[in-house]
Amino acid sequence: MKQLASLSRIFAILGKEFIQMRRDRLTFGMMVGIPLMQLFLFGYAINTDPRHLPTLMEIGDTGHASRAIVQAMETSEYFDIIGVSPDRAHSDAALRDGVASFVVSIPPGFERDLLRGERPQILLDVDASDPVAAGAGSGAFGPLVQEALEPLLGEMISPVETVIHRRYNPAGTTALNIVPGLLGVILTMTMAMMTSMALTREAERGTLEALLSTPARPFEVMIGKIAPFVFVGAVQVILMLLGARFLFGVPFLGDPRAFVLAVSLFILVNLSLGFLFSTMARTQMQAMQMTFFIFMPSILLSGFMFPFAAMPAWAQTIGEAIPTTHFIRAMRAIMLKGAQMEDVWWNIWPLGVIFMVIATLAMARYRQTLD
Amino acid sequence: MTREFAVSVEGLSKKFGLKTVVDGFSMDVPKGSIYGFLGPNGSGKTTTIRMMCGLLRPDEGGGHALGHDIRTESREIKSRVGYMTQRFSLYEDLTVKENLEFMARLHAVPKPGEVVANALGEYELEPRAKQMAGELSGGWKQRLALAAASLHGPGLLLLDEPTAGVDPKARRDFWDRIRRLARQGVTVLVSTHYMDEAVQCDYIAFIAYGKKLIDAPAADIPDAVGLTTWRVEGKGLQPAYEALENAPGVDQIARFGSALHVSGLDAVTLDRALAPWRDRDGLTVAPAKTGLEEAFIWLMTGAQDNFQ
């Protein structure tokens, strides 16, 4: 009998847990949503053997041999040839801005030298700032060229010399790529979460009612609450920059003004995101859960952990809408590639647009009265 | 109109979703009076108070608070009204003094340092100035909240169940302070569940289901309710209580110390019900004036809980 009573008590508690679980929609959504989201992203979007990376060709020789190489590259799946570069300056800019991950240069007189057996050089410039993205293509390039030329020359011992230039991160150090990205991820996490929690705390503890019963205007409350986090964000950035420099030897080659502009905009984006969450969440717990929903795609789809170019087109489209994506690109370009304002501008203006959209949404939801 | 009344509202209505919380509420609060706001839980007291101080916009109706339109001039009202919320709404992780300083600055009080020092003195909070507000007991929290609500010298205080969960001594002290403020010319609108507090009000409005049932000077309330009351005193009250409880003509029976107060709307049938008890040994049955207490028990029982 005693055991039966115990069992009925256990079932009573179990039943109560399910009732509460069902009523707490957000937690329920998280329990179902997060595994599905992860399954989807890891299963379909993420590819650690990146293929189809954008490649530019610099062709000084249009003979059979060159054509054979281009054809072999196209069929290899590693390279997506996006065009022909007119000169070195154009190729450099494309690599720096991240338009191209590879540039292949075939020198003038390549076929002639090849037939004379002079072992001409083919140059492969690689944007190695992301070692994972760069690795697969550069590894495959040498054998691929060799194979392409076999029908023309018969079997020879390495008829060409493939020179691989790893730009921006010659040693392929992962830290160089991770650290600037981490700046984006940490700001996303802390800024959005801290603001949304700080604002929700007032409502949860009932202090918001007292605050609203004073003549304080809504925008005064909002600015007063959010401004401290701009300062917190600035401290975080400075700490991370110092750490990046002195612990990991990450260089800072680009324009500091572009850096400050990108960081400021990105902090504003995340603060307004936190503000938006706070208008939807009733408790701090909910605010935190909402932050997680935005945090996960920010890690997985932004190019922070896995090469952006290796993702399928639909995942890239989603990624373009994530502010962290643009921020991380700008950070890598500025810190590692010495980008100037005009080089990263096309990654900075989307941050401004995203900020305007989120801030407008948040302001529309934030109302003066308690209704 | 607005010169004699601190608050004057007409036909206030508010809906949350489909539920009408306040329905056609009108009220005039004379300046310098203590106006009691009574009613069961969920009857719309808090919502009405919020509409009066500009925190909520009424769906229908309108009016004035301290001469300002409650629909369009909520900012002016907020700067002249002190609102003490039902739930403690100051910062538990700030000290007593920090809380007062914060509120003083939000109200843009001139010379905030002086104002806070005065408030600390007046409310005898000086010894606890450096204590965290969260560590205070219920009574002290309410005292701090009252100090914070009256820092900026408001002409109208809206107190939403200010003494809920506070011990009797602290409640008495709290009411002493409210009366002192009223003597200084502050109009006080206070909602409460406690009848001993309601008795201290100059006027009383009783609200249930979002509608005002009675609104009169406190002294007139018993007459307005229309009960006749007899006082039964002596030994062996329990059998009398049990017998009278369901007797025709007896609408309400309540114990007051060693006496029973038996009330009914119809004086004749009540008299008939009491007749058998008049000649009992040790029992005296005498006519009594219907007090506020009986009137409130009557009103409360009639209104029940609004959440059903």
mmCIF file with all atom_site columns, C-alpha atoms in Angstrom, chain A residues 1-16:
data_model
loop_
_atom_site.group_PDB
_atom_site.id
_atom_site.type_symbol
_atom_site.label_atom_id
_atom_site.label_alt_id
_atom_site.label_comp_id
_atom_site.label_asym_id
_atom_site.label_entity_id
_atom_site.label_seq_id
_atom_site.pdbx_PDB_ins_code
_atom_site.Cartn_x
_atom_site.Cartn_y
_atom_site.Cartn_z
_atom_site.occupancy
_atom_site.B_iso_or_equiv
_atom_site.pdbx_formal_charge
_atom_site.auth_seq_id
_atom_site.auth_comp_id
_atom_site.auth_asym_id
_atom_site.auth_atom_id
_atom_site.pdbx_PDB_model_num
ATOM 1  C CA . MET A 1 1  ? 0.000 0.000  0.000   1.00 0.00 ? 1  MET A CA 1
ATOM 2  C CA . LYS A 1 2  ? 2.781 2.342  0.958   1.00 0.00 ? 2  LYS A CA 1
ATOM 3  C CA . GLN A 1 3  ? 4.439 1.858  -2.394  1.00 0.00 ? 3  GLN A CA 1
ATOM 4  C CA . LEU A 1 4  ? 1.200 2.584  -4.150  1.00 0.00 ? 4  LEU A CA 1
ATOM 5  C CA . ALA A 1 5  ? 0.801 5.879  -2.291  1.00 0.00 ? 5  ALA A CA 1
ATOM 6  C CA . SER A 1 6  ? 4.345 6.810  -3.206  1.00 0.00 ? 6  SER A CA 1
ATOM 7  C CA . LEU A 1 7  ? 3.647 6.030  -6.834  1.00 0.00 ? 7  LEU A CA 1
ATOM 8  C CA . SER A 1 8  ? 0.509 8.154  -6.849  1.00 0.00 ? 8  SER A CA 1
ATOM 9  C CA . ARG A 1 9  ? 2.447 11.052 -5.365  1.00 0.00 ? 9  ARG A CA 1
ATOM 10 C CA . ILE A 1 10 ? 5.109 10.704 -8.022  1.00 0.00 ? 10 ILE A CA 1
ATOM 11 C CA . PHE A 1 11 ? 2.429 10.783 -10.697 1.00 0.00 ? 11 PHE A CA 1
ATOM 12 C CA . ALA A 1 12 ? 0.858 13.836 -9.087  1.00 0.00 ? 12 ALA A CA 1
ATOM 13 C CA . ILE A 1 13 ? 4.159 15.703 -9.331  1.00 0.00 ? 13 ILE A CA 1
ATOM 14 C CA . LEU A 1 14 ? 4.783 14.396 -12.831 1.00 0.00 ? 14 LEU A CA 1
ATOM 15 C CA . GLY A 1 15 ? 1.367 15.577 -13.969 1.00 0.00 ? 15 GLY A CA 1
ATOM 16 C CA . LYS A 1 16 ? 1.927 18.991 -12.454 1.00 0.00 ? 16 LYS A CA 1
#
